[in-house]
Structures are given as structure tokens and as C-alpha cells.
PDB file of C-alpha atoms in Angstrom:
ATOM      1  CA  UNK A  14     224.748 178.135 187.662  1.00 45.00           C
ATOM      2  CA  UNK A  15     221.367 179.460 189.452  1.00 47.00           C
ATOM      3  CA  UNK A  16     223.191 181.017 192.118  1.00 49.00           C
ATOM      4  CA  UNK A  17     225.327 182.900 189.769  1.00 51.00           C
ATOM      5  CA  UNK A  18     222.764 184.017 187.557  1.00 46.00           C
ATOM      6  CA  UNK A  19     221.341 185.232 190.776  1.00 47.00           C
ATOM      7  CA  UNK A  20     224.031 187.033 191.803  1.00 47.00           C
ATOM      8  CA  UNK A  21     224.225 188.981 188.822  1.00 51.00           C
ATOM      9  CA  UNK A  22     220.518 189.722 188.674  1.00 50.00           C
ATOM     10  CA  UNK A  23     221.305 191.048 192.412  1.00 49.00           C
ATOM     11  CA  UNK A  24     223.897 193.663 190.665  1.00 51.00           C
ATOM     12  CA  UNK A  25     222.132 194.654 188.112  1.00 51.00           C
ATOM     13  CA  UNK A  26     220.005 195.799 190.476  1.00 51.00           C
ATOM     14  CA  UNK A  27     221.849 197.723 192.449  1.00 54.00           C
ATOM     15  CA  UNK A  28     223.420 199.221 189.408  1.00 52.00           C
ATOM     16  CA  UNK A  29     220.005 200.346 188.325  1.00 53.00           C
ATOM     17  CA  UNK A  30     219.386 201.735 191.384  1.00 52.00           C
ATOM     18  CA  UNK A  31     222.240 204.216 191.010  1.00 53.00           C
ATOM     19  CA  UNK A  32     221.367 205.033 187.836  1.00 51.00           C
ATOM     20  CA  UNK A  33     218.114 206.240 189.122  1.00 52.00           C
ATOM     21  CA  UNK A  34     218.727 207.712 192.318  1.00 51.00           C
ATOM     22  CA  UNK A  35     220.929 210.136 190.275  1.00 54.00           C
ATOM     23  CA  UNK A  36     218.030 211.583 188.379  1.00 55.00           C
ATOM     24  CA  UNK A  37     215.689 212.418 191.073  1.00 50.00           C
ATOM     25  CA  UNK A  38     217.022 215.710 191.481  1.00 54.00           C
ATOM     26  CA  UNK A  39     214.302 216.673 189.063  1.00 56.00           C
ATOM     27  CA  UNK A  40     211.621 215.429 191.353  1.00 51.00           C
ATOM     28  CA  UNK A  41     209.509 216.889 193.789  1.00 54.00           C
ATOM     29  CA  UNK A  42     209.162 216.327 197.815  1.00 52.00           C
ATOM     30  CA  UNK A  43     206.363 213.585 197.405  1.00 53.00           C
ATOM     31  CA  UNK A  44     208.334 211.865 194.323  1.00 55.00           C
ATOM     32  CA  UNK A  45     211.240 211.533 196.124  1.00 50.00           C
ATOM     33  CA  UNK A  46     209.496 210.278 199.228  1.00 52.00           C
ATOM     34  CA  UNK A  47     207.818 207.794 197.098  1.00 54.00           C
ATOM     35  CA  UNK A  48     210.598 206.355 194.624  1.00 56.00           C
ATOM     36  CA  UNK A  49     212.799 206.656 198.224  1.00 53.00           C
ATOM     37  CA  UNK A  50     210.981 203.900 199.282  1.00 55.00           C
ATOM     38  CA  UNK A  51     210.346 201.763 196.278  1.00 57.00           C
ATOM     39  CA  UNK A  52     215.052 201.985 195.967  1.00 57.00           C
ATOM     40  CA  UNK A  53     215.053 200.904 199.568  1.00 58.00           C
ATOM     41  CA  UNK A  54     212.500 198.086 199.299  1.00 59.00           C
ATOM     42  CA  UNK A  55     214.362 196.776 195.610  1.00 57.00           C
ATOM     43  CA  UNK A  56     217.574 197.457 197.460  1.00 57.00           C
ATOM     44  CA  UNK A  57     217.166 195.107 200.371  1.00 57.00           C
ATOM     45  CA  UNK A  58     215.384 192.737 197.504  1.00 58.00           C
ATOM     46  CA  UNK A  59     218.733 192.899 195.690  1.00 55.00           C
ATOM     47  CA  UNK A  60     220.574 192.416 198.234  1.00 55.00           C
ATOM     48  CA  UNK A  61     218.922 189.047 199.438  1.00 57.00           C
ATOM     49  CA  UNK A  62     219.721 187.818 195.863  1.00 52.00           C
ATOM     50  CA  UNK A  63     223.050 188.413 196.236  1.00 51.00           C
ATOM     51  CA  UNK A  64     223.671 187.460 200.080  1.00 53.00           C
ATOM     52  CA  UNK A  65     221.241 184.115 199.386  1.00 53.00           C
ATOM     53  CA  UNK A  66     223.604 180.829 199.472  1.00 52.00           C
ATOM     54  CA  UNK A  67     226.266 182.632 200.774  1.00 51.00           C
ATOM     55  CA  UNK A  68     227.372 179.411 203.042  1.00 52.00           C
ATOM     56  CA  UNK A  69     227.231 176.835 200.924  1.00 60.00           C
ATOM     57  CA  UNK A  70     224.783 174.228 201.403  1.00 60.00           C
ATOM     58  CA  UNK A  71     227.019 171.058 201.702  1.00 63.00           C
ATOM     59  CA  UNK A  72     229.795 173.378 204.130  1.00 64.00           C
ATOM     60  CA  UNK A  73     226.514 173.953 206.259  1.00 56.00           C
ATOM     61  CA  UNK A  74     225.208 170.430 206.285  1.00 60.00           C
ATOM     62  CA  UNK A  75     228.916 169.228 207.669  1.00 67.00           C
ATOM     63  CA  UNK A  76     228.736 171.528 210.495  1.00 59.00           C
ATOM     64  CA  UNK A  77     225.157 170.676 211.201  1.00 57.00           C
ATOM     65  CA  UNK A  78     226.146 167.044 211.152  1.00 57.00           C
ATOM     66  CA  UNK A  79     229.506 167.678 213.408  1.00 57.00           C
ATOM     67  CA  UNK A  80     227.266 169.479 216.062  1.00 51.00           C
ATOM     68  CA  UNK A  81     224.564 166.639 216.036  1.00 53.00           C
ATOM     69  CA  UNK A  82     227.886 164.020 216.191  1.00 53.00           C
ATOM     70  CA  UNK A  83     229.493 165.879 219.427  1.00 53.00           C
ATOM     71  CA  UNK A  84     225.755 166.373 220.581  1.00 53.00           C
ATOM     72  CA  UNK A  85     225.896 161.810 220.943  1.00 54.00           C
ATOM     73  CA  UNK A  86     229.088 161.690 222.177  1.00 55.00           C
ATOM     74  CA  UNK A  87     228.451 163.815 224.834  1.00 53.00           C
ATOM     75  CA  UNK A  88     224.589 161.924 225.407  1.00 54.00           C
ATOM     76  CA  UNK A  89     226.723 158.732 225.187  1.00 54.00           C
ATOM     77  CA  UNK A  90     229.134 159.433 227.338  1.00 58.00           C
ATOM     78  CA  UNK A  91     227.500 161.303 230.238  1.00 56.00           C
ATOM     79  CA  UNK A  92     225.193 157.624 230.235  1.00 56.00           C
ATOM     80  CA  UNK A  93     228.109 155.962 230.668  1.00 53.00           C
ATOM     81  CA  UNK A  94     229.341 157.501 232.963  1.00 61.00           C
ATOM     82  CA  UNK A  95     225.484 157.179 235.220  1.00 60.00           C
ATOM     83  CA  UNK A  96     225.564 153.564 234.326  1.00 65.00           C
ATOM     84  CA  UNK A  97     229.122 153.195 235.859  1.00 67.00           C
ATOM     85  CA  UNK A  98     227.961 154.780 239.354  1.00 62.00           C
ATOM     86  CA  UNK A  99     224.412 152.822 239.030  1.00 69.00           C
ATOM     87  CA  UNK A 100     226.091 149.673 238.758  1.00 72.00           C
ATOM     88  CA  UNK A 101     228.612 149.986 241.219  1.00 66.00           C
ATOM     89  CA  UNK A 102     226.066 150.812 243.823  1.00 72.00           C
ATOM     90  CA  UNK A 103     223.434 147.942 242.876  1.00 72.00           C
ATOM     91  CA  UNK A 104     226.169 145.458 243.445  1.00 75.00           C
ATOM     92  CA  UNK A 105     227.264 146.946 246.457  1.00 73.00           C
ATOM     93  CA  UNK A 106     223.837 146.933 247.924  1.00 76.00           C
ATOM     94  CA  UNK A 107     223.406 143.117 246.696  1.00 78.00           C
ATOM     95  CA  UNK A 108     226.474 142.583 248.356  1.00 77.00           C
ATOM     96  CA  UNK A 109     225.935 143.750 251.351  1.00 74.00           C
ATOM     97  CA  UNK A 110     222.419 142.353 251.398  1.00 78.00           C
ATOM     98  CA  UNK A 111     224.118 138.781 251.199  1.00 78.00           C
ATOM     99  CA  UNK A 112     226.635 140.288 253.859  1.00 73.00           C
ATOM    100  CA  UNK A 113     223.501 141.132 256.403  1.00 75.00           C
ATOM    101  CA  UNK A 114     221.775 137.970 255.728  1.00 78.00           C
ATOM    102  CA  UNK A 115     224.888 135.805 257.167  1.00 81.00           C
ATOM    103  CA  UNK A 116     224.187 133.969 260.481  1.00 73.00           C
ATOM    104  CA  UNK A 117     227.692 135.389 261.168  1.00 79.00           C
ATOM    105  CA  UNK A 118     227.926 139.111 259.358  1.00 81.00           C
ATOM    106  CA  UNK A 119     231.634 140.518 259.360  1.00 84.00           C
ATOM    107  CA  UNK A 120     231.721 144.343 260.406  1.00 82.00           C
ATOM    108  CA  UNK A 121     234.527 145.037 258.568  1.00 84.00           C
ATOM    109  CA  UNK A 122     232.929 143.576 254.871  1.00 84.00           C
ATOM    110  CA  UNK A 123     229.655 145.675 255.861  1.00 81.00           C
ATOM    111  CA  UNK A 124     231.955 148.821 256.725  1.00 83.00           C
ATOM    112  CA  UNK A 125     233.524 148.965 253.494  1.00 83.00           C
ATOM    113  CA  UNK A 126     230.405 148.379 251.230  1.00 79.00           C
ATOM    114  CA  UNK A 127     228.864 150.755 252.773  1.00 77.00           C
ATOM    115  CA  UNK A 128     231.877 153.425 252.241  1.00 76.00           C
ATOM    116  CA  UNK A 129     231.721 152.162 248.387  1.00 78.00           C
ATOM    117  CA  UNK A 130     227.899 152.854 248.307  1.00 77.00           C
ATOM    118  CA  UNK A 131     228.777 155.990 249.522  1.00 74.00           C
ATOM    119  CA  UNK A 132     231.304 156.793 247.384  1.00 71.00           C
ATOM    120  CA  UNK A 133     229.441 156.656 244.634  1.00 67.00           C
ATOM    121  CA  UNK A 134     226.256 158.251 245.949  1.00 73.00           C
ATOM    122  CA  UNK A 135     228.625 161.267 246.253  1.00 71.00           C
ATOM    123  CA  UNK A 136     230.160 161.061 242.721  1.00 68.00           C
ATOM    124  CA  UNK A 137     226.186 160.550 241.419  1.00 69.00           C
ATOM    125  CA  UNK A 138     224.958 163.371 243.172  1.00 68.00           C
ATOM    126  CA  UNK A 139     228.639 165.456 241.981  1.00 68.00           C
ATOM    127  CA  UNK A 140     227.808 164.503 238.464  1.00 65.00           C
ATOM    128  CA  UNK A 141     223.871 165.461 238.316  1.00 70.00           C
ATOM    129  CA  UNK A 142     224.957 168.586 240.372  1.00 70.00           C
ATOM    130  CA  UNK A 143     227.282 169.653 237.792  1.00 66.00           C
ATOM    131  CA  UNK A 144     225.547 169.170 234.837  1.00 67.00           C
ATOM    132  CA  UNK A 145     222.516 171.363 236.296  1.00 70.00           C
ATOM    133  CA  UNK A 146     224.989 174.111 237.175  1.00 69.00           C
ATOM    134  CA  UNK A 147     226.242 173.966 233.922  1.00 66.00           C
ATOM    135  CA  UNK A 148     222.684 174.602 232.373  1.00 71.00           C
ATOM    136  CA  UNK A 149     222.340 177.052 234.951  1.00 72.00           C
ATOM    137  CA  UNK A 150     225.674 178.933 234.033  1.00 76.00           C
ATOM    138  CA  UNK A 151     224.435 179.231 230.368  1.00 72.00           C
ATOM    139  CA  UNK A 152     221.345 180.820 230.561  1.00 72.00           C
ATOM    140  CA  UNK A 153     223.268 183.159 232.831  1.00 72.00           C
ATOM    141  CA  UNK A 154     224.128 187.114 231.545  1.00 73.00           C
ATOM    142  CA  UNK A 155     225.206 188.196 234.711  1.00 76.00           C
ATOM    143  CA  UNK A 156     225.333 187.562 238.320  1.00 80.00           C
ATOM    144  CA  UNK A 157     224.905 188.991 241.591  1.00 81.00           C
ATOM    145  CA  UNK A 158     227.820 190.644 243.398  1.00 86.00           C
ATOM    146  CA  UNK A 159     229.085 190.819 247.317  1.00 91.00           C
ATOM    147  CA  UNK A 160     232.133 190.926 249.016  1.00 93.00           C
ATOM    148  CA  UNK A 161     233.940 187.994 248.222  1.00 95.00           C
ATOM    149  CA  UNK A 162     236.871 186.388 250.620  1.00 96.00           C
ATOM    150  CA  UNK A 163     239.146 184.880 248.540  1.00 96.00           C
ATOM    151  CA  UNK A 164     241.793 183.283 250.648  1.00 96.00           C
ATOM    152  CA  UNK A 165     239.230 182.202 253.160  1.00 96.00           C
ATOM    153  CA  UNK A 166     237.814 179.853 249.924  1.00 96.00           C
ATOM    154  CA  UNK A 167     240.704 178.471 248.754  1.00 96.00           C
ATOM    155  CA  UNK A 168     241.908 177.594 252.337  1.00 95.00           C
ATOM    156  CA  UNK A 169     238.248 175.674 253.129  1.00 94.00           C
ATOM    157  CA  UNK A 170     238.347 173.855 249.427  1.00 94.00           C
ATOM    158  CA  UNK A 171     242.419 173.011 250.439  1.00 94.00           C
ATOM    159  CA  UNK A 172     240.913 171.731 253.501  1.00 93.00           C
ATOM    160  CA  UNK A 173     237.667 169.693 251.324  1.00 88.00           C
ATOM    161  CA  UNK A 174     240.661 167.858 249.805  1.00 90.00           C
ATOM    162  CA  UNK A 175     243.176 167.020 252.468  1.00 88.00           C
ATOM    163  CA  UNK A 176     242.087 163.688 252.879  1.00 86.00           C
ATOM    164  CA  UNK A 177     241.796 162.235 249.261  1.00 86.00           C
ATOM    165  CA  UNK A 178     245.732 164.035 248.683  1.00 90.00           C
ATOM    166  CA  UNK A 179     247.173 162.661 251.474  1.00 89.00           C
ATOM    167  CA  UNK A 180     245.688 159.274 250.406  1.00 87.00           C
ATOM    168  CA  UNK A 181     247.772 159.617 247.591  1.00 90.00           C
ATOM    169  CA  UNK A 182     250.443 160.847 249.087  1.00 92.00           C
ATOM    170  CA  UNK A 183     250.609 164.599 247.434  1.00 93.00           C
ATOM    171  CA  UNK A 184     251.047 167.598 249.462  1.00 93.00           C
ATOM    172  CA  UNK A 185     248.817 170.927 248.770  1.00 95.00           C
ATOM    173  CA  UNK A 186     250.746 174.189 249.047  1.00 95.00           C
ATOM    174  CA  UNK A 187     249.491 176.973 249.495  1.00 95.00           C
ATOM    175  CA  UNK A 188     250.600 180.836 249.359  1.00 96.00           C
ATOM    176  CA  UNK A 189     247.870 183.271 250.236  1.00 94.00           C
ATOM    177  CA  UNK A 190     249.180 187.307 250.386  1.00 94.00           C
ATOM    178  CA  UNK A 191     247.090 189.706 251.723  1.00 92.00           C
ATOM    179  CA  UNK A 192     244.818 190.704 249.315  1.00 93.00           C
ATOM    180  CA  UNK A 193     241.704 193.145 249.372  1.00 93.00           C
ATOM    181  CA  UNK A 194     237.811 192.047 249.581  1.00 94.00           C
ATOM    182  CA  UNK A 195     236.981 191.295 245.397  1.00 93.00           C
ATOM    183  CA  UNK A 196     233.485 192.099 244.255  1.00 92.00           C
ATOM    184  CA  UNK A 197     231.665 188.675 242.639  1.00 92.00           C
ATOM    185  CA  UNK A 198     229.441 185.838 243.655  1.00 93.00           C
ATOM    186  CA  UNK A 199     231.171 183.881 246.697  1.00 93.00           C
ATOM    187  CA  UNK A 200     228.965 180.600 245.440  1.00 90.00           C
ATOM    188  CA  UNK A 201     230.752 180.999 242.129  1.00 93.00           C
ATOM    189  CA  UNK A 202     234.097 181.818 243.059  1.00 95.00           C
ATOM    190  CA  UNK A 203     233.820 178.570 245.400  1.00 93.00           C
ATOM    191  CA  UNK A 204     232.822 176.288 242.731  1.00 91.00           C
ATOM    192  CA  UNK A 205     235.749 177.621 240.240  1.00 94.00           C
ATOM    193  CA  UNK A 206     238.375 177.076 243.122  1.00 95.00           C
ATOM    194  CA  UNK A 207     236.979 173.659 243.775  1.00 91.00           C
ATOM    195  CA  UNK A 208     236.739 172.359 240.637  1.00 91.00           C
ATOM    196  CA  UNK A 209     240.544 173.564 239.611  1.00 94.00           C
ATOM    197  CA  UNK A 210     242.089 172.117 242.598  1.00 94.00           C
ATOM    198  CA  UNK A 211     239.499 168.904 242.283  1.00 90.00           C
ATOM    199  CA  UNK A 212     241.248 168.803 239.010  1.00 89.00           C
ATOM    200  CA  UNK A 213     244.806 168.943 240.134  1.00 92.00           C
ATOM    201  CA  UNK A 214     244.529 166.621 242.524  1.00 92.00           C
ATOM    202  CA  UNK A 215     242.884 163.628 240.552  1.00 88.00           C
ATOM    203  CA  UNK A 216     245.460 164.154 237.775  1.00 89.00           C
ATOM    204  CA  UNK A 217     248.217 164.000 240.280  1.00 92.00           C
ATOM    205  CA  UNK A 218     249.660 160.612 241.327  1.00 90.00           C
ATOM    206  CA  UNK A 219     253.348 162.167 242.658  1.00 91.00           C
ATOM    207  CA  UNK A 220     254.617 165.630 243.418  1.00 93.00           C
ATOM    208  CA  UNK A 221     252.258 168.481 245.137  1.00 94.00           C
ATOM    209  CA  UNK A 222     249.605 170.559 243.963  1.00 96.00           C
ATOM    210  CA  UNK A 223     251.195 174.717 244.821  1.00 96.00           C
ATOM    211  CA  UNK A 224     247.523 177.108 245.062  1.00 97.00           C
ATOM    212  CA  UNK A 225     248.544 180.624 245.163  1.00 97.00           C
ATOM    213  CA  UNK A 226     246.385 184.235 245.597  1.00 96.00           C
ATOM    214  CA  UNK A 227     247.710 187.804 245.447  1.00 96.00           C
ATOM    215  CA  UNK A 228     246.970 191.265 244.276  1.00 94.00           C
ATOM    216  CA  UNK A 229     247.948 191.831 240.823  1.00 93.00           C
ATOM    217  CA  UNK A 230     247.469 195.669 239.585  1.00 92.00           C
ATOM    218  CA  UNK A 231     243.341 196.192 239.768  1.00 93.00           C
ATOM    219  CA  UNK A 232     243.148 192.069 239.450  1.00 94.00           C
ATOM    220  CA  UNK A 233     243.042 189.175 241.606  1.00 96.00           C
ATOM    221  CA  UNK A 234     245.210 186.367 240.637  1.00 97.00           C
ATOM    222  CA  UNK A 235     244.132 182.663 241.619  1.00 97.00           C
ATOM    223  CA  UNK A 236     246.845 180.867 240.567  1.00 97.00           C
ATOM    224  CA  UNK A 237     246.666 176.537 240.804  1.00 97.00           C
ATOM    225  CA  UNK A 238     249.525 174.772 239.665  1.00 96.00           C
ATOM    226  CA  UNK A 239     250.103 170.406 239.865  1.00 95.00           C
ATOM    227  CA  UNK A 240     252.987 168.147 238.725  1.00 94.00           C
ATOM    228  CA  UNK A 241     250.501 165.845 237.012  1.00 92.00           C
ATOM    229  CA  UNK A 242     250.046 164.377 233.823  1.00 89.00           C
ATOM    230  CA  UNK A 243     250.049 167.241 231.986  1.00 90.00           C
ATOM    231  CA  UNK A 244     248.154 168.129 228.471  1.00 86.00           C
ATOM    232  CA  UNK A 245     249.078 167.553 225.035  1.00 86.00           C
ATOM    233  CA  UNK A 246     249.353 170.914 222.952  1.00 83.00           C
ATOM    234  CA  UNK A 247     246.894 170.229 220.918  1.00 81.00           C
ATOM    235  CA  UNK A 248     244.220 169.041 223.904  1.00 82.00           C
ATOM    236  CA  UNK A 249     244.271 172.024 225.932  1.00 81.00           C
ATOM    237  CA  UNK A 250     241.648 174.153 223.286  1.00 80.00           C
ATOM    238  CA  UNK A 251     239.555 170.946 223.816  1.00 78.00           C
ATOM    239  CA  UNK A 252     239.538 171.642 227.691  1.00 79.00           C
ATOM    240  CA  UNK A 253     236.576 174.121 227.636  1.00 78.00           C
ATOM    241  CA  UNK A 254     234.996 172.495 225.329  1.00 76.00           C
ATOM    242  CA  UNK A 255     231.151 170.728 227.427  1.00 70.00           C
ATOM    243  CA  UNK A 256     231.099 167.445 228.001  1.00 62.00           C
ATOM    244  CA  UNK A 257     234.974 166.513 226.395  1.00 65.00           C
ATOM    245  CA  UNK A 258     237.236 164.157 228.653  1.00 62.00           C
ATOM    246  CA  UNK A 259     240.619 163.704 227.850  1.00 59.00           C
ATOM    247  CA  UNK A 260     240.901 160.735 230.197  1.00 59.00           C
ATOM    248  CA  UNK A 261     238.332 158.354 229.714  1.00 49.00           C
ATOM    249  CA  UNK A 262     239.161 156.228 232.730  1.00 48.00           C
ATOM    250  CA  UNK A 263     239.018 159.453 235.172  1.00 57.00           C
ATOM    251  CA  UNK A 264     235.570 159.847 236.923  1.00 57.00           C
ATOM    252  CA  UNK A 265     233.522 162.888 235.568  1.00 56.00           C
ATOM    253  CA  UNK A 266     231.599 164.262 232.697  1.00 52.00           C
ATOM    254  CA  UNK A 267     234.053 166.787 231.132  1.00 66.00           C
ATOM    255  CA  UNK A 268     231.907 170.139 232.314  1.00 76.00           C
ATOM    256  CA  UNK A 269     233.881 171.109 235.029  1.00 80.00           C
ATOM    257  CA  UNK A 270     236.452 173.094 233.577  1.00 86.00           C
ATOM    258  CA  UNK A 271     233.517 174.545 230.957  1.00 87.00           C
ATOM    259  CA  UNK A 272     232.017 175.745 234.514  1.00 87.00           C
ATOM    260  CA  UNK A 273     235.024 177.536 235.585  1.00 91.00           C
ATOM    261  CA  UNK A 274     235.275 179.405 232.209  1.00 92.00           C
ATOM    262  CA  UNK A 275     231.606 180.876 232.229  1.00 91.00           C
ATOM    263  CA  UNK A 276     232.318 181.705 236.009  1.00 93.00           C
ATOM    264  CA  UNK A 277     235.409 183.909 235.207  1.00 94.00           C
ATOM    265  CA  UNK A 278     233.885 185.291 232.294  1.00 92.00           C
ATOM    266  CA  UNK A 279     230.897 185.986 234.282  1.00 91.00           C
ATOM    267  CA  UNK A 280     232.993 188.130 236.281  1.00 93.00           C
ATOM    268  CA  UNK A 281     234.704 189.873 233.670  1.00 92.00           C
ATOM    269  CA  UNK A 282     238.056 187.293 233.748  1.00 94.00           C
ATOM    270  CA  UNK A 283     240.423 185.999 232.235  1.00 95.00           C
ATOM    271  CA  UNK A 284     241.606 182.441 232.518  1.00 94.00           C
ATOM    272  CA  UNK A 285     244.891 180.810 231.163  1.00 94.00           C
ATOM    273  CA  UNK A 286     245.886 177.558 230.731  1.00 93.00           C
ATOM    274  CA  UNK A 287     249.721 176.247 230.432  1.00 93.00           C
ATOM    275  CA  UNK A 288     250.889 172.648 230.438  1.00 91.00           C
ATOM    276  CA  UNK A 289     253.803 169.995 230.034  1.00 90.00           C
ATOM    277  CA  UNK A 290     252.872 166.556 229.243  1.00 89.00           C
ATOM    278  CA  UNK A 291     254.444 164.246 231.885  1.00 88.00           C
ATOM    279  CA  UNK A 292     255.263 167.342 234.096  1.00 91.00           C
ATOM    280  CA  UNK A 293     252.099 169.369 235.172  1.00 93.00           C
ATOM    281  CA  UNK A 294     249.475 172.199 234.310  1.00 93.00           C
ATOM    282  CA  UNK A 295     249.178 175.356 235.448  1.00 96.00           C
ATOM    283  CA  UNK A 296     245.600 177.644 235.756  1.00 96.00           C
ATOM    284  CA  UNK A 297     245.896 181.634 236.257  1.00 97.00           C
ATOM    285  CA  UNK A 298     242.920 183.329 236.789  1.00 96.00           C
ATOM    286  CA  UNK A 299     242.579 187.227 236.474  1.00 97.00           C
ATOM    287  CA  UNK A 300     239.650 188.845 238.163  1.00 95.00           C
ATOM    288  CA  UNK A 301     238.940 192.560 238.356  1.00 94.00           C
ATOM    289  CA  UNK A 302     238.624 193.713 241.980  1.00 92.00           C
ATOM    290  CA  UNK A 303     236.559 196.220 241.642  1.00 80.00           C
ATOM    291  CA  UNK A 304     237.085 197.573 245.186  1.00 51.00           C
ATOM    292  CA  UNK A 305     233.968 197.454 247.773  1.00 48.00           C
TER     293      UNK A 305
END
């Protein structure tokens, strides 16, 4: 009842105002000057009473609460996922400590701890490296420009993840045209590449994952394509969303697709996301040329 009684006090106002901004035709210079101000200063008064409670309070105190909710499950999470690479290493090192400590140490035991240790040094050091370059990518309005070689990236990342796909038996295909020098950040433009075909690859058990590059119009289209799991409908909005993982039992923090978002909007972009579940996703990402 307050906020309505309010809210009419805010109109009646305003209707005064009107009322007496219509006489002042009888005023002088300094009068008008003067009962100018005194309209404007009742006016944005008025106003306030009217505009006051707009949201109300228990609609604001959900989102608040939903925010503070996605703000622990992302917290909780990300720990997890540090505890998970902590742990594995500790017993790997205690493992190998035992291994070392043998009057008889086998080679072969001590080869592959230390390839596990490794392992997850790598994913540790991935993880905290992404999560700064995500704070990073934030606070960023802009970035600086050179001539960027496309095709010259996405063959060096294909090359980053030969190994781990022909551990799992996929094959990476790639079709590269001849395309034009683009104007961005080559650091950037590295990291979105990598992180889309990282992506492909660890959600591909079977099949191939198809990277592609051409000139489209005034655009360059990146174009990365797997026959993977695949995305629900109603998961793919949730893919750019920080810190949100679809598969818990995947490695990773759920920022790396967030990353490649800010970078193509950074340079003006567009990405688009299509998927199957059971039969794949596809990425396309549109980036102005800008010729240099």
C-alpha cells in the first residue's frame, strides 16, 4: 500500500508541474530562470517516487541469491577439480618414493609415475593458466592488433594434438584455403583455436575431428567440427556460461569456451554453436578481416 500511495504522490506531482509550467508565460526572465529550476529539481524528486521499488524487493533478493548460489558452485567445483590434480600427484610422488627406495627399483614403474606426475603438473598449470586468462579477458575493452596467420595456427595447434588423437584413435582433418593476413591478436586467436579443437578432441572417443579456414565475404571463417557426444538443446546456452561443465567426469573448469567467446567478441565476431546429441558439434567463427 506505501508504494502505491507513493506512486500517486509521484503523479500528482508531475501533474502539478504542468499545471504550472503553463502559467509562466506571465513571468519575467529571472522568474522563469528561477521556478525553471525549482520544476526540474521537484521533477526528478517526483520521479524517484515513482521509479522507487520498481524491481520488487523479493524478485531482487532471488536473483541476488541465484548469483551468490552459481558464485559456490563454481568456488566448489574449480576446488575440486585442484584437489583432484593435488592428489593424484602426492600419491604419485609417494609412490615413486617407495619405488626409488627398493634395493631393486623397476625402470619401467619409475617411468610411468613420473609421466603421471607430469600429466597432471600440465593439467594444474592448464587449469591455473586458464582461470587467470579468463580474469584477464574480462577486464579487457580491447586488444592490440597485428597481422595474424591464420592457417599457420590452426596447423601448429593440429600438430599440439596429434599425439593425444591418435591415442584415441581419431583422425584431425583439416582444410585450409588460401586466405588473406586478418588483423587481431595472434596470442588470442591461438588460444581460441586451441581451446575449440582441445574441446573436440576430448569429447571425441570415435570418428574425426574436420578444422576448416576460408575467406568468407570481408570475414574469416574458422570452422571446427567433431563426431562426439554432442549437446543437449537445452545445454548449449549453458556453454558460455564461466565456470559450467556439462561433463563432470571430463578434466577442466568450464572457462574455456567462456574464453573463446570474449576473444571473438574482442575482435568484433561472431561465434555459433550447432550440435546433435550422440552425433557431434559444430563451432563457426566469423571474424572481420579488416585487410592490413
Amino acid at each position: 500500500m506505501g508504494i502505491i500511495i507513493q506512486k500517486m504522490m509521484g503523479w500528482v506531482f508531475i501533474v502539478g508541474l504542468l499545471i504550472f509550467f503553463s502559467g509562466l508565460s506571465s513571468l519575467n526572465l529571472a522568474e522563469k530562470l528561477l521556478a525553471f529550476f525549482v520544476i526540474i529539481s521537484i521533477g526528478l524528486f517526483a520521479l524517484r517516487l515513482i521509479t522507487k521499488d520498481l524491481i520488487p524487493r523479493d524478485k531482487l533478493e532471488m536473483e541476488i541469491k541465484k548469483v551468490d548460489e552459481l558464485k559456490s558452485d563454481a568456488i566448489r567445483d574449480v576446488s575440486h577439480e585442484f584437489r583432484n590434480n593435488i592428489s593424484f600427484i602426492f600419491n604419485a610422488v609417494g609412490l615413486l618414493k617407495d619405488e626409488v627406495e627398493k634395493s631393486s627399483p623397476d625402470k619401467r614403474r619409475i617411468r610411468e609415475l613420473f609421466n603421471t606426475i607430469s600429466m597432471y603438473s600440465r593439467r594444474f598449470e592448464s587449469q591455473i593458466s586458464s582461470i587467470l586468462q579468463f580474469g584477464m579477458l574480462e577486464r579487457m575493452e580491447d586488444t592490440e592488433k597485428e597481422k595474424v596467420d591464420v592457417p599457420a595456427i590452426i596447423n601448429n595447434v593440429v600438430k599440439e594434438h596429434g599425439e593425444v588423437a591418435k591415442e584415441k584413435g581419431l583422425k584431425i582433418i583439416t582444410k585450409i584455403e588460401k586466405v588473406p593476413y586478418m588483423l587481431g591478436n595472434s596470442e588470442l586467436i591461438r588460444t581460441l583455436v586451441r581451446n575449440l579443437v582441445s574441446n573436440a578432441v576430448k569429447f571425441t572417443d570415435k570418428g574425426c575431428v574436420r578444422i576448416a579456414c576460408k575467406k568468407q565475404d570481408n570475414d574469416m571463417m574458422i570452422l571446427v567440427e567433431d563426431t562426439g557426444v554432442g549437446i543437449k538443446k537445452e545445454n548449449i546456452e549453458k556453454l558460455f556460461r564461466p565456470y559450467s561443465k556439462l561433463d563432470p567426469l571430463k578434466d577442466g573448469i568450464g572457462v574455456g569456451l567462456v574464453i573463446c567467446k570474449k576473444i571473438v567478441n574482442l575482435h568484433k565476431g561472431t561465434i555459433k554453436v550447432e550440435s546433435k546429441l550422440g552425433k557431434g558439434t559444430k563451432f563457426t567463427i566469423l571474424i572481420p578481416i579488416r585487410a592490413c
